[in-house]
CSV table of C-alpha atoms in Angstrom, one decimal:
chain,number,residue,atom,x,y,z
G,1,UNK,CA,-16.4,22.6,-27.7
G,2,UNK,CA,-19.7,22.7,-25.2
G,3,UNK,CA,-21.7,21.2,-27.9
G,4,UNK,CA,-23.9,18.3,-27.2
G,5,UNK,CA,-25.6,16.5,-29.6
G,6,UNK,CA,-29.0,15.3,-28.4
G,7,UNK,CA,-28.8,12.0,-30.4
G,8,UNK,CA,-25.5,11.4,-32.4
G,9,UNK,CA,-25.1,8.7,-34.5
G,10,UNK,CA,-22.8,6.4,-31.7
G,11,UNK,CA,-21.3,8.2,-28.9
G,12,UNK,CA,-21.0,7.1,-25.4
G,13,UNK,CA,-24.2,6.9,-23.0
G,14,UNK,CA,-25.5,9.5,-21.2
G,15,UNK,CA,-25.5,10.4,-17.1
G,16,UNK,CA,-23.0,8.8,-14.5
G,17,UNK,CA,-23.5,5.0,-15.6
G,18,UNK,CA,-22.5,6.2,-19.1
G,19,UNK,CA,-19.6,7.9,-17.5
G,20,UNK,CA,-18.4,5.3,-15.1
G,21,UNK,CA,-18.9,2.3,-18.5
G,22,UNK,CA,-16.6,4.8,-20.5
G,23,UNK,CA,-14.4,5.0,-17.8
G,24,UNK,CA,-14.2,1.1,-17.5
G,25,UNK,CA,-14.3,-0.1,-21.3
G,26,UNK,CA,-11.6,2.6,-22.2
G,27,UNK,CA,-9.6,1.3,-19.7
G,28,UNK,CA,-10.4,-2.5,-20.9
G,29,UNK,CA,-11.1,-2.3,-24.1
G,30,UNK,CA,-9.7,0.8,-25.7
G,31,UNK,CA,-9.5,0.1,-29.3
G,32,UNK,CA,-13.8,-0.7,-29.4
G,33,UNK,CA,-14.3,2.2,-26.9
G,34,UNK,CA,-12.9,4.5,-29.5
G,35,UNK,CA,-14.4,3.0,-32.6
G,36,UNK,CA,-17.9,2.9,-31.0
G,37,UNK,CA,-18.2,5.6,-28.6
G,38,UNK,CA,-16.4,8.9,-30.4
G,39,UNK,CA,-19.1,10.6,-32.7
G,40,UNK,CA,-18.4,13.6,-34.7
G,41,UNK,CA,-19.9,16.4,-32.9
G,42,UNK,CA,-20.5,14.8,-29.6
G,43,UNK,CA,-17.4,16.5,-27.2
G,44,UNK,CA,-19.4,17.8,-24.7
G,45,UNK,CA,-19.2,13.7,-23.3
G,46,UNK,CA,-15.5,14.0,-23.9
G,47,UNK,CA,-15.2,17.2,-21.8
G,48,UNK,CA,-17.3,15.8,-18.8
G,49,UNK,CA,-15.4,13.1,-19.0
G,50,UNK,CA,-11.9,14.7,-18.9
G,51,UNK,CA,-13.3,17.3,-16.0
G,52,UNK,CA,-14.4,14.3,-14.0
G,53,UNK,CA,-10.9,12.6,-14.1
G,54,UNK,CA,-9.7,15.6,-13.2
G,55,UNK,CA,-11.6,16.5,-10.4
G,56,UNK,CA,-10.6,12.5,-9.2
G,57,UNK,CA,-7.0,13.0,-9.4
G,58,UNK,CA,-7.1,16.7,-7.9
G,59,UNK,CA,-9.3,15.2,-4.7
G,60,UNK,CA,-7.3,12.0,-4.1
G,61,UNK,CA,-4.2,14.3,-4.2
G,62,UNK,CA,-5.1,17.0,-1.9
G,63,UNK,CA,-6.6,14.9,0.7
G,64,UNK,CA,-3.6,12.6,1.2
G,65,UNK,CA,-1.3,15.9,0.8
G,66,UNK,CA,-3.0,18.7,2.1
G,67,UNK,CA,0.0,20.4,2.3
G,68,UNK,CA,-0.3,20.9,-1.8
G,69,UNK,CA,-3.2,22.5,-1.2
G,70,UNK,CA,-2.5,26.8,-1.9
G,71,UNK,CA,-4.3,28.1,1.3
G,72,UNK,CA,-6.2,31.4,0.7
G,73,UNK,CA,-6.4,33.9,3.6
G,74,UNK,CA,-6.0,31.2,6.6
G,75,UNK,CA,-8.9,29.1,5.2
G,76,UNK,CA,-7.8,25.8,4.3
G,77,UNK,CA,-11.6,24.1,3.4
G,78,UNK,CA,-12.8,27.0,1.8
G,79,UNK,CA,-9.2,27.1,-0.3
G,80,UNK,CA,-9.8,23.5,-0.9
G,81,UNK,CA,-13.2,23.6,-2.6
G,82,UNK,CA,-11.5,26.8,-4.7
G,83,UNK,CA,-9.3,25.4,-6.3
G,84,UNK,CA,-11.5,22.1,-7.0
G,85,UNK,CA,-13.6,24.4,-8.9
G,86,UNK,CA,-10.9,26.3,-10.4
G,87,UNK,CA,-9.3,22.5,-11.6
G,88,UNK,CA,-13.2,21.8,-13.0
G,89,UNK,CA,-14.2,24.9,-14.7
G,90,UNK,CA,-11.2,26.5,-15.7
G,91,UNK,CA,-8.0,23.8,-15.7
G,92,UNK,CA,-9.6,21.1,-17.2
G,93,UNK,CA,-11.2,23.0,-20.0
G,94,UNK,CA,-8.3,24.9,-20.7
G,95,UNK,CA,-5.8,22.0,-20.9
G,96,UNK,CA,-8.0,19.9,-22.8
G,97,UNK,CA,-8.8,22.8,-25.7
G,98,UNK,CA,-4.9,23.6,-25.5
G,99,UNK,CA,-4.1,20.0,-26.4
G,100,UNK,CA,-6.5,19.1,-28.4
G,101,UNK,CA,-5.6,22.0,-30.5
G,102,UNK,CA,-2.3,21.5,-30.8
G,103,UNK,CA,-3.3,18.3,-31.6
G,104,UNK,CA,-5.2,19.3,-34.3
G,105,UNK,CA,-2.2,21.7,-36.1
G,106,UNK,CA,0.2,18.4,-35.8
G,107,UNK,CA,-2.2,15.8,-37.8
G,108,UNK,CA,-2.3,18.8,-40.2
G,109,UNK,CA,0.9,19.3,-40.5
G,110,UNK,CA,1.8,15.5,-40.6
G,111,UNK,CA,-1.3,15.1,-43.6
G,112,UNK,CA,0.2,18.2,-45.8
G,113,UNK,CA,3.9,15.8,-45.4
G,114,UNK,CA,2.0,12.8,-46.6
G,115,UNK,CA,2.3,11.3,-43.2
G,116,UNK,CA,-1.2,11.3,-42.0
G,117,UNK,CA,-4.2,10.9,-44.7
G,118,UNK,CA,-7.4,11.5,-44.3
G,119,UNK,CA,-8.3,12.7,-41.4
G,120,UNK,CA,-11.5,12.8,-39.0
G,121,UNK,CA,-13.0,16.2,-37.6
G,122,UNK,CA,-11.5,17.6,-34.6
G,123,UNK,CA,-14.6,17.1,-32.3
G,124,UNK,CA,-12.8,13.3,-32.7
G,125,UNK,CA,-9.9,14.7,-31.6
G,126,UNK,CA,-11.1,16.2,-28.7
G,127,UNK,CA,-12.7,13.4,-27.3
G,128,UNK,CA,-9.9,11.1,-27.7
G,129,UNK,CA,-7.6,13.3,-26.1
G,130,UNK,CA,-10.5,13.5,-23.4
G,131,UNK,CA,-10.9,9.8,-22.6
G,132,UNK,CA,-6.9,8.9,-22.8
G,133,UNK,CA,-6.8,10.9,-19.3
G,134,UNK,CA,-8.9,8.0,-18.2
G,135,UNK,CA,-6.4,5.9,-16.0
G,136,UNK,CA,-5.4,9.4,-14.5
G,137,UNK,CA,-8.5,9.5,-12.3
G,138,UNK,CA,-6.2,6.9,-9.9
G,139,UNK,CA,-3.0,8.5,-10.2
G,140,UNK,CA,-3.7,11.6,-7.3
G,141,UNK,CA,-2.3,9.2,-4.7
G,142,UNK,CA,1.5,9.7,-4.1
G,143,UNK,CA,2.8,6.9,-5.0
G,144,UNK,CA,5.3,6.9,-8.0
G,145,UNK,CA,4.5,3.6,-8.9
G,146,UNK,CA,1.2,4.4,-9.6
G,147,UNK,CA,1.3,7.9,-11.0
G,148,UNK,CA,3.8,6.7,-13.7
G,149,UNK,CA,1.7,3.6,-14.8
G,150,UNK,CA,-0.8,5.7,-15.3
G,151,UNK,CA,0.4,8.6,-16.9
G,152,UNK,CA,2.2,5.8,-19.1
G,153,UNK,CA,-1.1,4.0,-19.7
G,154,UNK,CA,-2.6,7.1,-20.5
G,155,UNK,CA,-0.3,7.8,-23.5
G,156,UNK,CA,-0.5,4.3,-24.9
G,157,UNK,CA,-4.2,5.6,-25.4
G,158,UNK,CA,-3.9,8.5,-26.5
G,159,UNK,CA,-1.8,6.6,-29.0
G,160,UNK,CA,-4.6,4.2,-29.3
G,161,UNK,CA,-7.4,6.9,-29.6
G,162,UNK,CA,-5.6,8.8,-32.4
G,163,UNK,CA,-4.6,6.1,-34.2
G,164,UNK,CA,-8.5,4.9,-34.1
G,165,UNK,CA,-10.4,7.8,-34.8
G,166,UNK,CA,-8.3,9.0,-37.7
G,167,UNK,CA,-7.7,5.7,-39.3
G,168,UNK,CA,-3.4,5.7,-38.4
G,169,UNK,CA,-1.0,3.2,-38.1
G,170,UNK,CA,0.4,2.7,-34.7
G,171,UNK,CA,4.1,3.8,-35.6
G,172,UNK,CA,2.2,7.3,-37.3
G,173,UNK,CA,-0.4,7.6,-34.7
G,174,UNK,CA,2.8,7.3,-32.2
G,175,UNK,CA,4.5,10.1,-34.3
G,176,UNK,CA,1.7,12.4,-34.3
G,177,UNK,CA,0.6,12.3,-31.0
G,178,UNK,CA,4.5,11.9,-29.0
G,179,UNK,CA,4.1,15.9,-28.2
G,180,UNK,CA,0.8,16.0,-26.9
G,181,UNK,CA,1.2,13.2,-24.7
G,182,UNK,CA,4.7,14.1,-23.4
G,183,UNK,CA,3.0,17.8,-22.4
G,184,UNK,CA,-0.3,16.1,-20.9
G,185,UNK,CA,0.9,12.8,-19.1
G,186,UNK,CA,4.7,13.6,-18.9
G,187,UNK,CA,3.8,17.2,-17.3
G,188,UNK,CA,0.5,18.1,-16.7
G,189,UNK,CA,-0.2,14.3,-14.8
G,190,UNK,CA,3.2,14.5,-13.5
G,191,UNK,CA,4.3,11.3,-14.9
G,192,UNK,CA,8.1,12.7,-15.7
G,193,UNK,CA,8.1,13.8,-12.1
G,194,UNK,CA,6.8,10.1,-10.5
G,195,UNK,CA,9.6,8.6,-12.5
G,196,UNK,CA,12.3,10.9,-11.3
G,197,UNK,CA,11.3,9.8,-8.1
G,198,UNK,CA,11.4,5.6,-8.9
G,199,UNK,CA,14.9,6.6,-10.1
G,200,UNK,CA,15.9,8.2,-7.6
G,201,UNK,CA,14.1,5.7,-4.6
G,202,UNK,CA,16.3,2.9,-7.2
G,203,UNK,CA,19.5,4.8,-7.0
G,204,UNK,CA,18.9,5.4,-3.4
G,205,UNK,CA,18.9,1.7,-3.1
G,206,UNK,CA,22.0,0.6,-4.4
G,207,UNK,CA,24.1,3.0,-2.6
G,208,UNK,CA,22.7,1.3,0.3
G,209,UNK,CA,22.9,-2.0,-0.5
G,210,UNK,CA,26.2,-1.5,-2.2
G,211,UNK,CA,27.2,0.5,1.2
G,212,UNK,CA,26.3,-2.7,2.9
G,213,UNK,CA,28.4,-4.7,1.7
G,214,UNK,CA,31.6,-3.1,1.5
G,215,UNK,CA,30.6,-2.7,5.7
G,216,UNK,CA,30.6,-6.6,5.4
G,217,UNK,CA,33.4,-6.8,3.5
G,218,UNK,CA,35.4,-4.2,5.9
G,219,UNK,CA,34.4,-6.8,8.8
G,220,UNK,CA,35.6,-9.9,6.9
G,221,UNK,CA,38.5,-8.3,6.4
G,222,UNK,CA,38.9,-7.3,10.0
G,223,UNK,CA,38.3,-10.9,11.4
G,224,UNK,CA,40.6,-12.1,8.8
G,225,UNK,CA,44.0,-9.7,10.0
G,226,UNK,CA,42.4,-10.7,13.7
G,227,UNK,CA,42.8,-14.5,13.0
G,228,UNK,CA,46.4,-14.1,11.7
């Protein structure tokens, strides 16, 4: 997982301008991203990249909520820069080996069923599960809206990635990879949870409006009896 191949034949660029043009052509161009810059062997890229959008969705989030912040021993800076380091060395890693690896087992599975054929390694796994978590680095902001695009953008490419790097039909890459995204984007990048609250905010809405206008109608009919 921490290997990094000095010069692998593709792969993305090296250093933050390699990082920040991932970020960008992922989110632009997906389908080339994934042809051109995965290389077998090369995940070390991946798992920079996926700590980096981490570490950008963690930030934004805990400094417009500080209140999700878990304050150790009254000190709410040093508690902050904790858990920043606990969400870059030990969240991010974990999550992304976790997923990747169950990943992994499903494209098995689905190629012993006939479902998937031949597949690539799973250092091409890893790194598209890595760069689908690309449009995640905006969603720390609380705002519904946002977070669910996002997480939703995120599992189109994760869709996309799969589907790419192992040679997959959309409707199998979809198949193989529904699980994994729902756990990642639906969960982990608390896209189920942004939702909920659109639904709710919506629901909220037409009780009001519907509220509204039985007040209006109440008056109409007031004015009306008044008139006779």
């Amino acid at each position: 997982m921490t290997q990094w191949v000095e010069t692998p034949s593709g792969g993305r660029d090296r250093g933050p301008a390699g990082l920040l043009r991932a970020w960008a052509e992922v989110m632009v161009r997906p389908r080339r991203f994934f042809r051109n810059g995965v290389a077998p062997g090369d995940q070390a890229p991946g798992l920079v990249f996926a700590v980096a959008v981490t570490l950008a969705h963690v930030t934004v989030r805990f400094l417009l909520d500080p209140a999700q912040v878990p304050v150790i021993a009254g000190r709410p800076t040093a508690s902050l820069g904790f858990a920043l380091l606990v969400a870059a060395l030990i969240a991010a890693p974990l999550a992304l080996h976790l997923t990747a690896a169950l990943q992994t087992v499903l494209l098995v599975v689905l190629s012993a069923v006939g479902v998937v054929g031949e597949r690539a390694g799973v250092s091409q796994t890893v790194q598209a599960v890595a760069y689908a978590t690309a449009p995640c680095a905006l969603s720390g902001a609380p705002v519904p809206v946002l977070q669910s695009l996002a997480a939703g953008y995120g599992f189109v490419l994760l869709v996309v990635g799969i589907g790419t790097v192992h040679d997959l039909s959309w409707p199998r890459a979809l198949v193989a990879t529904v699980l994994p995204g729902v756990l990642v984007f639906g969960y982990g990048f608390r896209g189920f949870a942004a939702a909920a609250q659109m639904a709710d905010g919506r629901l909220l809405w037409a009780v009001s409006n519907e509220t509204n206008a039985t007040g209006a109608a109440l008056v109409d009919l007031t004015l009306a009896v008044q008139l006779v």
